[in-house]
PDB file of C-alpha atoms in Angstrom:
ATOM      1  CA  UNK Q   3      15.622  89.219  47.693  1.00 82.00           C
ATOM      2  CA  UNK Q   4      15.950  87.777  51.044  1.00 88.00           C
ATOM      3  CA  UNK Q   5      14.738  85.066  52.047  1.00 86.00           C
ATOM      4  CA  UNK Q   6      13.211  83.994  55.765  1.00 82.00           C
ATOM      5  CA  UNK Q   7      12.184  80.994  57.266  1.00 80.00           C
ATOM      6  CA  UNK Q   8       9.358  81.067  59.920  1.00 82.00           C
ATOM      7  CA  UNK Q   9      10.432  79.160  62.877  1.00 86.00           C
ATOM      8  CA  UNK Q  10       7.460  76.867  64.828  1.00 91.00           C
ATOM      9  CA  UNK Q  11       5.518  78.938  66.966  1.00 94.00           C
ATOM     10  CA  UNK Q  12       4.658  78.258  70.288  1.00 95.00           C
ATOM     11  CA  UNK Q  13       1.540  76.399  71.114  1.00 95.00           C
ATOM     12  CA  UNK Q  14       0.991  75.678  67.256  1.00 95.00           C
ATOM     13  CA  UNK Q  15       0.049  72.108  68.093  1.00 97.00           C
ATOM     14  CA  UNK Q  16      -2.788  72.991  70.235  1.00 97.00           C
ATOM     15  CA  UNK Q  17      -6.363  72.497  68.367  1.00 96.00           C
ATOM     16  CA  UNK Q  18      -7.942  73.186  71.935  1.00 96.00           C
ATOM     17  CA  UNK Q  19      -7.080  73.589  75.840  1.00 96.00           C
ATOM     18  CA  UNK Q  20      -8.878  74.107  79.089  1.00 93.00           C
ATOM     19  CA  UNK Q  21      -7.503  78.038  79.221  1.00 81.00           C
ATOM     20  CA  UNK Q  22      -5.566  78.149  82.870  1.00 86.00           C
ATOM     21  CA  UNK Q  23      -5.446  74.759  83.566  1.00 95.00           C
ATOM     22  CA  UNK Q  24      -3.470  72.491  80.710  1.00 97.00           C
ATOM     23  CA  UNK Q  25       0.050  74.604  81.109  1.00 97.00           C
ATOM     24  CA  UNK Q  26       3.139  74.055  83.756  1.00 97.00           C
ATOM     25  CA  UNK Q  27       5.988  76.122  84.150  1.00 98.00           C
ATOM     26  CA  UNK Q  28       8.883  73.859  84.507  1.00 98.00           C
ATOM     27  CA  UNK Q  29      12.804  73.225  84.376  1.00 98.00           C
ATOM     28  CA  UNK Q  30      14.615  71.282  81.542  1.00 98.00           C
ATOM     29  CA  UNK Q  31      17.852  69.946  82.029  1.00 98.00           C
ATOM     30  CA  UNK Q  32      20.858  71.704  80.894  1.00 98.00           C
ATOM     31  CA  UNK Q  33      22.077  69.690  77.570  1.00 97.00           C
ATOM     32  CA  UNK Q  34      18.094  69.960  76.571  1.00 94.00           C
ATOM     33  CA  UNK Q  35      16.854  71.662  73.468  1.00 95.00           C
ATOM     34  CA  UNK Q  36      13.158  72.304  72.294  1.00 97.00           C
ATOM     35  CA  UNK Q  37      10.966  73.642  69.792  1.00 97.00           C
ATOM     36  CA  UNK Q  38       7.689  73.735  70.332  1.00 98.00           C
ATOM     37  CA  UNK Q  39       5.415  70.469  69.955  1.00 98.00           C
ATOM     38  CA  UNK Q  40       8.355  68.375  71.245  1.00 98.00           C
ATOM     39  CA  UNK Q  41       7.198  65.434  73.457  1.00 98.00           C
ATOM     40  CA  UNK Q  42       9.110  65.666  76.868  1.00 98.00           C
ATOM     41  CA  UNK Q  43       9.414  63.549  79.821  1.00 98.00           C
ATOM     42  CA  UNK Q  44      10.684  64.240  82.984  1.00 98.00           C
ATOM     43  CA  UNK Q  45      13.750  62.230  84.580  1.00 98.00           C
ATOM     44  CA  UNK Q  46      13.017  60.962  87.995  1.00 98.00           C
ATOM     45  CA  UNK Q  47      16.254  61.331  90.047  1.00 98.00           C
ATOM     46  CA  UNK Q  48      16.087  64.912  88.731  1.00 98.00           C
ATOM     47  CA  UNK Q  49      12.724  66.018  88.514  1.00 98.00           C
ATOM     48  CA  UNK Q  50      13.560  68.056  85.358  1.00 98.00           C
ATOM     49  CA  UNK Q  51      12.774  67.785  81.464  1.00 98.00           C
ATOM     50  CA  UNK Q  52      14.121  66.590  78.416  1.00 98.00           C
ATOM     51  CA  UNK Q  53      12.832  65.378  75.320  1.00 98.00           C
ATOM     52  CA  UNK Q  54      11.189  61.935  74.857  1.00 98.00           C
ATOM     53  CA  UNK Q  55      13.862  59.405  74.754  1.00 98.00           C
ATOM     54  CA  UNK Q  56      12.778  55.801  74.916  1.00 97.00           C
ATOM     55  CA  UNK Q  57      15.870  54.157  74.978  1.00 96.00           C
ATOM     56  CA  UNK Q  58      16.770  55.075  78.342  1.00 97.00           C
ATOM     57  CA  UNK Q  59      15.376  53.946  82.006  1.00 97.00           C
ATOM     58  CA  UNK Q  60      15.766  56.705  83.699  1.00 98.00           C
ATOM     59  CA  UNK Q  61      12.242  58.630  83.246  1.00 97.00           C
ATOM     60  CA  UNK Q  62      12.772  59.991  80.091  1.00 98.00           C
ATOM     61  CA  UNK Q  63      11.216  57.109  78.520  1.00 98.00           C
ATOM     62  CA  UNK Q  64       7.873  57.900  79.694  1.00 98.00           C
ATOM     63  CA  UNK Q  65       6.270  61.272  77.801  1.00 98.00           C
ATOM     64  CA  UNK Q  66       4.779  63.473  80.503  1.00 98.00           C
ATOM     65  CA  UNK Q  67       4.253  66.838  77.896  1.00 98.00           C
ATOM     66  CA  UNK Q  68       4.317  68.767  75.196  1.00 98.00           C
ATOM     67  CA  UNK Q  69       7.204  71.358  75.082  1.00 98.00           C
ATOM     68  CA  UNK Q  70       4.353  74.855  74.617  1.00 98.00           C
ATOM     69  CA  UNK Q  71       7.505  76.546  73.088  1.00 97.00           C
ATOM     70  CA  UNK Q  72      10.973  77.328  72.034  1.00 97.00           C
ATOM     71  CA  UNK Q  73      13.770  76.492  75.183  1.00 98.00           C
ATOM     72  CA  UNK Q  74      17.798  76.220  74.792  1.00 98.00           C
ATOM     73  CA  UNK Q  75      19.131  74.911  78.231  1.00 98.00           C
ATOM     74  CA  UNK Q  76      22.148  73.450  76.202  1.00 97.00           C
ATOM     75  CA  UNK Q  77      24.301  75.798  78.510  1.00 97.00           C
ATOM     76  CA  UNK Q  78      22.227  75.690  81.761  1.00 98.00           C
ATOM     77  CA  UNK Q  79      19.236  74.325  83.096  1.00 98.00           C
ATOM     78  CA  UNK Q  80      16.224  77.088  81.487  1.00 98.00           C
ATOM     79  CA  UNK Q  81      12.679  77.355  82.674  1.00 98.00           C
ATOM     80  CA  UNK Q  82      10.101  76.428  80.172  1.00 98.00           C
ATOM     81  CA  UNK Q  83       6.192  75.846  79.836  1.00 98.00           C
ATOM     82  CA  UNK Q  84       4.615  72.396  78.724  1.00 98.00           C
ATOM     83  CA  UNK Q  85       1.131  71.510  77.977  1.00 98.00           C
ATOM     84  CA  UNK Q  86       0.478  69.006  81.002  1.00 97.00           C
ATOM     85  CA  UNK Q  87      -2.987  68.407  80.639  1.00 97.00           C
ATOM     86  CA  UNK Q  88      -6.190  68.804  79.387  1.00 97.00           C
ATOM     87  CA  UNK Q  89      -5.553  69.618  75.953  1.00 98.00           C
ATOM     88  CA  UNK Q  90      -6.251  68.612  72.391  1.00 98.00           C
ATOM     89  CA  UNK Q  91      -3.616  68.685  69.675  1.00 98.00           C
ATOM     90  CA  UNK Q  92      -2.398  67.760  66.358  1.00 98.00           C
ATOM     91  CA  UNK Q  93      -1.000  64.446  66.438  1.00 97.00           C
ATOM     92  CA  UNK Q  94       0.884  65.783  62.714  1.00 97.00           C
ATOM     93  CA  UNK Q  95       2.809  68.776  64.876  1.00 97.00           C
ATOM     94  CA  UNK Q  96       4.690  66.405  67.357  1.00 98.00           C
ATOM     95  CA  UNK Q  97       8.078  66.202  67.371  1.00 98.00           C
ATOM     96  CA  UNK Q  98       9.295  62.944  68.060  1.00 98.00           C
ATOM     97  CA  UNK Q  99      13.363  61.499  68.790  1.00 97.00           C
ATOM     98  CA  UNK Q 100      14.854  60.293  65.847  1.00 96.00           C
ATOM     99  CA  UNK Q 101      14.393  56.522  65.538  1.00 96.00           C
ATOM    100  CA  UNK Q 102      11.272  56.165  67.324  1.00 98.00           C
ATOM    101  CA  UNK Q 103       9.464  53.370  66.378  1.00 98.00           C
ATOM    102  CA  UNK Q 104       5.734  52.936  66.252  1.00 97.00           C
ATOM    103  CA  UNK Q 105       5.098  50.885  69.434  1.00 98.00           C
ATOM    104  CA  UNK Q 106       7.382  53.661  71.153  1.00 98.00           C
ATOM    105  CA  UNK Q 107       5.194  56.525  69.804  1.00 98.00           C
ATOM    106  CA  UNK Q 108       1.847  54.001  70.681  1.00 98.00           C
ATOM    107  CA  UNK Q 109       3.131  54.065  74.291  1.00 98.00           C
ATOM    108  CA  UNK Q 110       4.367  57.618  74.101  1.00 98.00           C
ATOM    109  CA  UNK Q 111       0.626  58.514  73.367  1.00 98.00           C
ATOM    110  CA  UNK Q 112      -0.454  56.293  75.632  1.00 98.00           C
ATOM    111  CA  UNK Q 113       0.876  57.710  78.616  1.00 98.00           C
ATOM    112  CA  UNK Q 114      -0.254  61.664  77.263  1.00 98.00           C
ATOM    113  CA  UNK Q 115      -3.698  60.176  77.047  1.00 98.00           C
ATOM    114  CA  UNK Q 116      -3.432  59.177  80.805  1.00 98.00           C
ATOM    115  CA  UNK Q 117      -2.824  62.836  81.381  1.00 97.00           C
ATOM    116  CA  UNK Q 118      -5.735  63.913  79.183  1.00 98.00           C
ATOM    117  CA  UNK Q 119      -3.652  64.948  76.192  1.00 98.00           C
ATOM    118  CA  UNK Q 120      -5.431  63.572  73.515  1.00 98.00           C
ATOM    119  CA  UNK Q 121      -3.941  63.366  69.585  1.00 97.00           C
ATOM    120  CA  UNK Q 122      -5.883  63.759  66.780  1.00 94.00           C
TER     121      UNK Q 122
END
């Protein structure tokens, strides 16, 4: 018998939004991959996504979203959607870098809250 494994499905994080308002379209930055309840920030010289890395200084250190679904711009830069704002979700469906420590994710929170993204 075969056997599948259900991916994460977009938005699955959410517990509530304010319909129309809490989603952007964006652009993530070719070499970027996703799945859906990663936290993203944007890099400033750029203006485009990638996932949350807080090692760097370049803007990715600061979360700004929630990646709303599945993107692969490891070729190219891809178009994508993020929760932005306004939104409740389930602090046990984020997807964090590997390594992160628990100040980092603190922070990371932090600056989602200051965007009304709160974690429960």
């Amino acid at each position: 018998m075969t056997v599948f494994h259900e991916g994460r499905h977009p938005g699955a994080y959410i517990v509530g939004e304010v319909e129309y308002l809490s989603r952007e379209t964006v652009t993530f930055a070719s070499g970027a991959v996703v799945e859906p309840g990663t936290v993203v920030a944007r890099v400033t010289a750029s203006e485009k996504y990638v996932p949350l890395d807080p090692s760097k200084n370049d803007g990715s250190q600061t979360a700004d979203g929630i990646s709303f679904g599945h993107v692969d711009a490891s070729a190219a830069d891809a178009v994508g959607v993020i929760t932005e704002r306004l939104t409740a979700v389930s602090a046990a469906e984020l997807l964090w870098p590997a390594g992160i420590t628990e100040a980092q994710k603190t922070a990371a929170l932090t600056a989602l809250r200051a965007k009304h993204i709160k974690a429960r």
